[in-house]
Tab-separated table of C-alpha atoms in Angstrom:
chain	number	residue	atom	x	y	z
A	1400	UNK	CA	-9.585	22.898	-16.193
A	1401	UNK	CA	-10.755	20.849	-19.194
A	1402	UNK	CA	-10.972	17.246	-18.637
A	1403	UNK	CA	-8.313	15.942	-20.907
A	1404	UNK	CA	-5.650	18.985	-19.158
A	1405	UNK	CA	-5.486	16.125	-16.649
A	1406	UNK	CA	-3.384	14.106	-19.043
A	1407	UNK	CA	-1.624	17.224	-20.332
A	1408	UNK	CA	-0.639	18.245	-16.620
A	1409	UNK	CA	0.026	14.314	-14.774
A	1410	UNK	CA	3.207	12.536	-15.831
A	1411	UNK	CA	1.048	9.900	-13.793
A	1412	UNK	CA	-1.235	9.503	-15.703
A	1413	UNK	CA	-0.159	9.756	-18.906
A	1414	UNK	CA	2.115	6.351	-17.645
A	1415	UNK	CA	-1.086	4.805	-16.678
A	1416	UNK	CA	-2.692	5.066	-20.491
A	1417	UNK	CA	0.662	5.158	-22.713
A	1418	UNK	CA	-0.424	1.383	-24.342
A	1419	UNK	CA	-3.523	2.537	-25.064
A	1420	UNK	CA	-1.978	2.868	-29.026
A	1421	UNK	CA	-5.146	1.308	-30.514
A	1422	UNK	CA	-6.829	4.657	-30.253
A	1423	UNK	CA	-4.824	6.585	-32.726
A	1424	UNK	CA	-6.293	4.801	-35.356
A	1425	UNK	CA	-9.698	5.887	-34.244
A	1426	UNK	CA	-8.913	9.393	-34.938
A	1427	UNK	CA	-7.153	9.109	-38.125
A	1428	UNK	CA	-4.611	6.643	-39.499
A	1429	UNK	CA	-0.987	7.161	-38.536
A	1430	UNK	CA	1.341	6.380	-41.623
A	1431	UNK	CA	3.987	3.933	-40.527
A	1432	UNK	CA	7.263	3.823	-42.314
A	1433	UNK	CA	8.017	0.459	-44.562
A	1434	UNK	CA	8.971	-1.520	-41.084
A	1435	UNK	CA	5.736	-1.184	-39.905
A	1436	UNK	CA	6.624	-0.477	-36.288
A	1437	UNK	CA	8.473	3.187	-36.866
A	1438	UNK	CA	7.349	6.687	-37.452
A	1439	UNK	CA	9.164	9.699	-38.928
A	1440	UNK	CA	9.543	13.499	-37.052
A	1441	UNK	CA	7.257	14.340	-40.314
A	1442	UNK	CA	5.238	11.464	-40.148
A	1443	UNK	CA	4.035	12.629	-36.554
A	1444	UNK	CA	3.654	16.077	-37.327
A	1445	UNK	CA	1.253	15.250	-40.571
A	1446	UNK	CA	-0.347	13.040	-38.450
A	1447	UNK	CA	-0.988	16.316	-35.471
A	1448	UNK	CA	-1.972	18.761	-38.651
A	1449	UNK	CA	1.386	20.520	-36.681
A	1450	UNK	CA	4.373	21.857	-38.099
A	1451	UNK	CA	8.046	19.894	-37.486
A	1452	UNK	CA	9.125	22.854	-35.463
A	1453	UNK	CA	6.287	22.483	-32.862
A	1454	UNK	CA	6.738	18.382	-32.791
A	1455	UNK	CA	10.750	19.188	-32.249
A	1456	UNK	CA	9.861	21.577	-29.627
A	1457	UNK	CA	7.776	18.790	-28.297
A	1458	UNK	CA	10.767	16.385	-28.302
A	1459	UNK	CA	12.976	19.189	-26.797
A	1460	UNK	CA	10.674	20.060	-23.497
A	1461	UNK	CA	10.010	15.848	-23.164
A	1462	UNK	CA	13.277	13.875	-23.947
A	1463	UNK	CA	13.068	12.139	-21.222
A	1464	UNK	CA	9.292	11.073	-21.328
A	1465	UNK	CA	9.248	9.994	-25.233
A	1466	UNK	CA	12.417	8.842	-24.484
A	1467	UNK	CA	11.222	6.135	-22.136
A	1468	UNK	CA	8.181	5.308	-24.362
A	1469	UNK	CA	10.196	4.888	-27.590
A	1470	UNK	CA	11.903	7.789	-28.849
A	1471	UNK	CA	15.073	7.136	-30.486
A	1472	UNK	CA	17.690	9.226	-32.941
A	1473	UNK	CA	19.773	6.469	-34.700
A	1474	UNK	CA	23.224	7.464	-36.270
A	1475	UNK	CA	26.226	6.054	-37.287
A	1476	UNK	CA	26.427	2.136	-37.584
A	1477	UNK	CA	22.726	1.928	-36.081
A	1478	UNK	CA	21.269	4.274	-38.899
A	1479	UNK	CA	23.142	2.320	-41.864
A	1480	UNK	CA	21.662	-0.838	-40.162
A	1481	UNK	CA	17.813	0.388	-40.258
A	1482	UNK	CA	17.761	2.155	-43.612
A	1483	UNK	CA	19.219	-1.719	-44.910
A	1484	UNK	CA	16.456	-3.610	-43.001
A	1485	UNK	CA	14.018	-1.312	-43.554
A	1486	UNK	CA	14.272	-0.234	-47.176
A	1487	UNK	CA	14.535	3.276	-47.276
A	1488	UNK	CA	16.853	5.864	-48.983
A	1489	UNK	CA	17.895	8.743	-46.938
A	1490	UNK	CA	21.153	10.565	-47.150
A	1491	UNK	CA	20.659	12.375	-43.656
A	1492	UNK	CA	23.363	11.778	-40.864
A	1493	UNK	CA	20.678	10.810	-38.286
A	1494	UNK	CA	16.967	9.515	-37.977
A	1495	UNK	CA	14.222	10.388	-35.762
A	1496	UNK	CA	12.304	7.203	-34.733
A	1497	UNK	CA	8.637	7.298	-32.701
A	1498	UNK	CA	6.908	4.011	-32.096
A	1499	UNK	CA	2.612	4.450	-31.747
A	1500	UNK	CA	3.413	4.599	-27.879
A	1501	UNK	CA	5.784	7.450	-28.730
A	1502	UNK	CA	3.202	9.168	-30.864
A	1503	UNK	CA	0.375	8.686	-28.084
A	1504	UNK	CA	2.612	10.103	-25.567
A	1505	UNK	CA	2.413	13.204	-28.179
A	1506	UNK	CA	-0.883	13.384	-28.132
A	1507	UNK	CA	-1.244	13.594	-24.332
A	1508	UNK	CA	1.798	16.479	-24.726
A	1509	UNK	CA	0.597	18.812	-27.791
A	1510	UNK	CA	-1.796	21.356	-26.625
A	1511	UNK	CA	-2.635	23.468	-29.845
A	1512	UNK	CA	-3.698	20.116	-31.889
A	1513	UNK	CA	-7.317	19.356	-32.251
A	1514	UNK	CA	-6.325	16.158	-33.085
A	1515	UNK	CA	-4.286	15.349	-29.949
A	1516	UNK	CA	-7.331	16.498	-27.936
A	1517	UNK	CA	-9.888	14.331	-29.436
A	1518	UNK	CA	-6.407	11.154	-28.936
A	1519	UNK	CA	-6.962	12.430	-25.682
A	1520	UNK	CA	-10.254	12.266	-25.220
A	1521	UNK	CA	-10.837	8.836	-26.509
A	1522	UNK	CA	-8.228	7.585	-24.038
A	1523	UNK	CA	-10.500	8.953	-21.316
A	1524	UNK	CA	-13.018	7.435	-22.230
A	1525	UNK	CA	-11.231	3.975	-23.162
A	1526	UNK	CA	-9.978	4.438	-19.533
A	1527	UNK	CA	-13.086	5.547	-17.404
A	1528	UNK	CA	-15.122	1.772	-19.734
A	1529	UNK	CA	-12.231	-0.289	-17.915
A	1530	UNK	CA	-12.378	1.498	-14.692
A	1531	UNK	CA	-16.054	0.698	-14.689
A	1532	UNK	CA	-16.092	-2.766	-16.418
A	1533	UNK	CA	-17.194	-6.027	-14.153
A	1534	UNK	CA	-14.509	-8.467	-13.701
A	1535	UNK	CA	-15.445	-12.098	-13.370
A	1536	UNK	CA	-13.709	-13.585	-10.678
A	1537	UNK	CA	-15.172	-16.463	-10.835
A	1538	UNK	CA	-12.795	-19.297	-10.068
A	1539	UNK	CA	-10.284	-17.289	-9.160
A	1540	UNK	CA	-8.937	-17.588	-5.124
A	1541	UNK	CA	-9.051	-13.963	-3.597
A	1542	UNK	CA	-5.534	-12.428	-2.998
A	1543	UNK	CA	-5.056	-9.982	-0.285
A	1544	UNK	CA	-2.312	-7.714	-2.529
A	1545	UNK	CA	-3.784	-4.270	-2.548
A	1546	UNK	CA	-2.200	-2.134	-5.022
A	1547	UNK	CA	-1.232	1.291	-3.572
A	1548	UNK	CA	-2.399	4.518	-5.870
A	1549	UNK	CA	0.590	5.873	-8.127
A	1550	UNK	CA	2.917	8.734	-6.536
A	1551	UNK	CA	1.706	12.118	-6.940
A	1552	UNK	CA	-1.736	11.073	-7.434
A	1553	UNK	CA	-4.772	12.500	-5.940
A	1554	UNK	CA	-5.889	9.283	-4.499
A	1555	UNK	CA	-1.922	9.179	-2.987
A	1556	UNK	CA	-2.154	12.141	-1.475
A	1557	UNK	CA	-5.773	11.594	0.302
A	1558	UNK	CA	-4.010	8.236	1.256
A	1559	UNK	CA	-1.189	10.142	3.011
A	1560	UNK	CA	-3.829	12.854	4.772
A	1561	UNK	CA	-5.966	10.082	6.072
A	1562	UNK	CA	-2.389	7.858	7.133
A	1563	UNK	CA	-1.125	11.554	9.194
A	1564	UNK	CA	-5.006	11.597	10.603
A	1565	UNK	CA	-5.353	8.244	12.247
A	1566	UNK	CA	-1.655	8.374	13.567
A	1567	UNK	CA	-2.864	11.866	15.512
A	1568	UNK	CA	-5.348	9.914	16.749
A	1569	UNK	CA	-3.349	7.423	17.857
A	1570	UNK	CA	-0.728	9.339	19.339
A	1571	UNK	CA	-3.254	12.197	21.301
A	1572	UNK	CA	-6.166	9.561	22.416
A	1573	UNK	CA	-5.271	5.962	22.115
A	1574	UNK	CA	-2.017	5.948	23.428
A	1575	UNK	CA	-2.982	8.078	26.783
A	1576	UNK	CA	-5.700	5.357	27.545
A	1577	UNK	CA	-3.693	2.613	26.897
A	1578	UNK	CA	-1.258	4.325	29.226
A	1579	UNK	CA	-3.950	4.885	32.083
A	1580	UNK	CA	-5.096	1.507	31.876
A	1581	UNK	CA	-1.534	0.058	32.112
A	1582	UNK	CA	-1.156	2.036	35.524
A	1583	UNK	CA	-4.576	1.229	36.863
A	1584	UNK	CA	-3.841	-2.182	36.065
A	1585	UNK	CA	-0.027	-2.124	37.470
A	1586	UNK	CA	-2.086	-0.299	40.624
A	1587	UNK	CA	-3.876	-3.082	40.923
A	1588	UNK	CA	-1.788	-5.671	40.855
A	1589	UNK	CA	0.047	-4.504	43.675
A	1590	UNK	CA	-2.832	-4.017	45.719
A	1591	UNK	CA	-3.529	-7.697	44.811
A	1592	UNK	CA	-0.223	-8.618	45.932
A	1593	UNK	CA	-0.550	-7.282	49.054
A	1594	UNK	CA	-3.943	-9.218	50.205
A	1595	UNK	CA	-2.530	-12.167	48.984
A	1596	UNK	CA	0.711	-11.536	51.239
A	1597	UNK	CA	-1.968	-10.931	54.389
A	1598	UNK	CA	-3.592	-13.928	53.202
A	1599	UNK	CA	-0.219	-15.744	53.767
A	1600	UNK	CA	0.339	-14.478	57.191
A	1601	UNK	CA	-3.114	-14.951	58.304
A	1602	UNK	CA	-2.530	-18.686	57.336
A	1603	UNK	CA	0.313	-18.838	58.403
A	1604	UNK	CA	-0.645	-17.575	62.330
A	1605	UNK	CA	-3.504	-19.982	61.756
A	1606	UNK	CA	-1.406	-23.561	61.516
A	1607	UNK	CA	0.486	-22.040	64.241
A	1608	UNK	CA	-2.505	-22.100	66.396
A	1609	UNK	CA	-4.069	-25.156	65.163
A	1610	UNK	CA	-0.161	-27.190	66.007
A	1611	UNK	CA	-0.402	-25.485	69.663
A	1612	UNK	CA	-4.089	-26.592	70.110
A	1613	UNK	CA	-2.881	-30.290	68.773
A	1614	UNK	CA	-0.122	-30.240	71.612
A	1615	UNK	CA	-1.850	-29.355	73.887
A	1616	UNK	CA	-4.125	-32.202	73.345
A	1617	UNK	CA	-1.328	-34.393	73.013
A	1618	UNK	CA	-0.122	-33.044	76.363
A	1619	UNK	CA	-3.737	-33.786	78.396
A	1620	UNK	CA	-3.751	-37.333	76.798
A	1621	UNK	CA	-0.859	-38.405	78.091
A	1622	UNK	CA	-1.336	-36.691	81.744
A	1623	UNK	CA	-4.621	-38.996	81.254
A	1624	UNK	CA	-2.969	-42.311	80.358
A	1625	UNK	CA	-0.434	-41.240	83.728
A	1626	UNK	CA	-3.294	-40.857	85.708
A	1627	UNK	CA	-5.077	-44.006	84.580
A	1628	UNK	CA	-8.165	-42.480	83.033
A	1629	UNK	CA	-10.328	-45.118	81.714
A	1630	UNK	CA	-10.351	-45.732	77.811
A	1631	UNK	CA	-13.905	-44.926	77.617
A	1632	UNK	CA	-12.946	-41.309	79.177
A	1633	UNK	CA	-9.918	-41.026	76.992
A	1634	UNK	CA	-12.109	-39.724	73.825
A	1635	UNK	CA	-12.824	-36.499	75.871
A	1636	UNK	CA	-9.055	-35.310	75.432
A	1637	UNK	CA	-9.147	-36.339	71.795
């Protein structure tokens, strides 16, 4: 595949480079009608070295697409509007209008043109100088706002592989672990719980001992003080 089939096969990208008009005009200049802003069905097709049928054809397979990037048939009330603003004398029931975005979308469209080839090739090139230029950011605060790749792009669809990778990942080694550990640590909490219940006990059977040894001292000093030990003694039954 040529490089410039990549515009005449991705919808994508030929959104991504449809204000890149300036570059007509570096191929040859596009005659404008007298508003300045409009070209004709035959305008376009001199402009191609095409013949109307093939532009029309063009128009027919891509309604939608020119549609959205200028394209417009006037008739009616709209049509007697223009040809007053704009000057011109035409007896025809309807107009065919293209704007320069309109005829670049053309260019990325006609395939038999040697002119829309080297249109397209100059906005690959205009396009791979911006990818490439340095941008000063000096000044400028960072902002954390990545921009995702357009849909149906290549970079889109290695985005989506790599996304489906790291969730297997997750899901068949990261998620197992993180499930042993929570059961060797749920293990071992209850093991803990245990000790500290013995722990308890063991305390608890050791006041019990330590309040019988204290009456039974309390017991032998009073037998003492019955008895009449003398005070001197006494501190032997303390």
């Amino acid at each position: 595949m040529s490089v410039d089939a990549v515009l005449l096969e991705s919808p994508t990208m030929r959104a991504r480079v449809c204000d890149r008009v300036e570059v007509l005009n570096r191929v040859r200049a596009l005659s404008l009608m007298p508003d300045g802003v409009h070209v004709t069905t035959e305008g376009v097709a001199a402009y191609f070295e095409v013949s109307l049928k093939t532009i029309r054809s063009v128009v027919l397979d891509h309604g939608a697409e020119l549609g959205s990037n200028g394209y417009t048939v006037l008739t009616g009330g709209r049509l007697s509007s223009f040809k007053e603003l704009s000057g011109i004398q035409s007896r025809a029931r309807s107009l065919a209008l293209f704007t320069r975005r309109t005829v670049l979308n053309v260019a990325m469209l006609l395939r038999d043109s040697e002119t829309a080839r080297q249109v397209r090739c100059h906005l690959l090139d205009v396009e791979e100088r911006a990818r490439h230029r340095p941008v000063d950011n000096r000044g400028v605060p960072p902002v954390d706002n990545p921009v995702g790749a357009p849909a149906g792009s290549v970079d889109a669809a290695v985005a989506r592989v790599a996304e489906a990778v790291v969730r297997g990942v997750i899901a068949t080694s990261v998620v197992p672990l993180l499930n042993v550990i929570v059961e060797e640590v749920g293990h071992n909490s209850r093991k803990l719980d245990a000790v500290v219940d013995r722990v308890d006990r063991l305390e608890r059977v050791v006041l019990d001992d330590d309040q019988r040894t204290a009456a039974r001292r309390r017991l032998r000093l009073l037998r003492a003080i019955d008895e009449g030990v003398d005070e001197e003694l006494m501190d032997d039954f303390s």
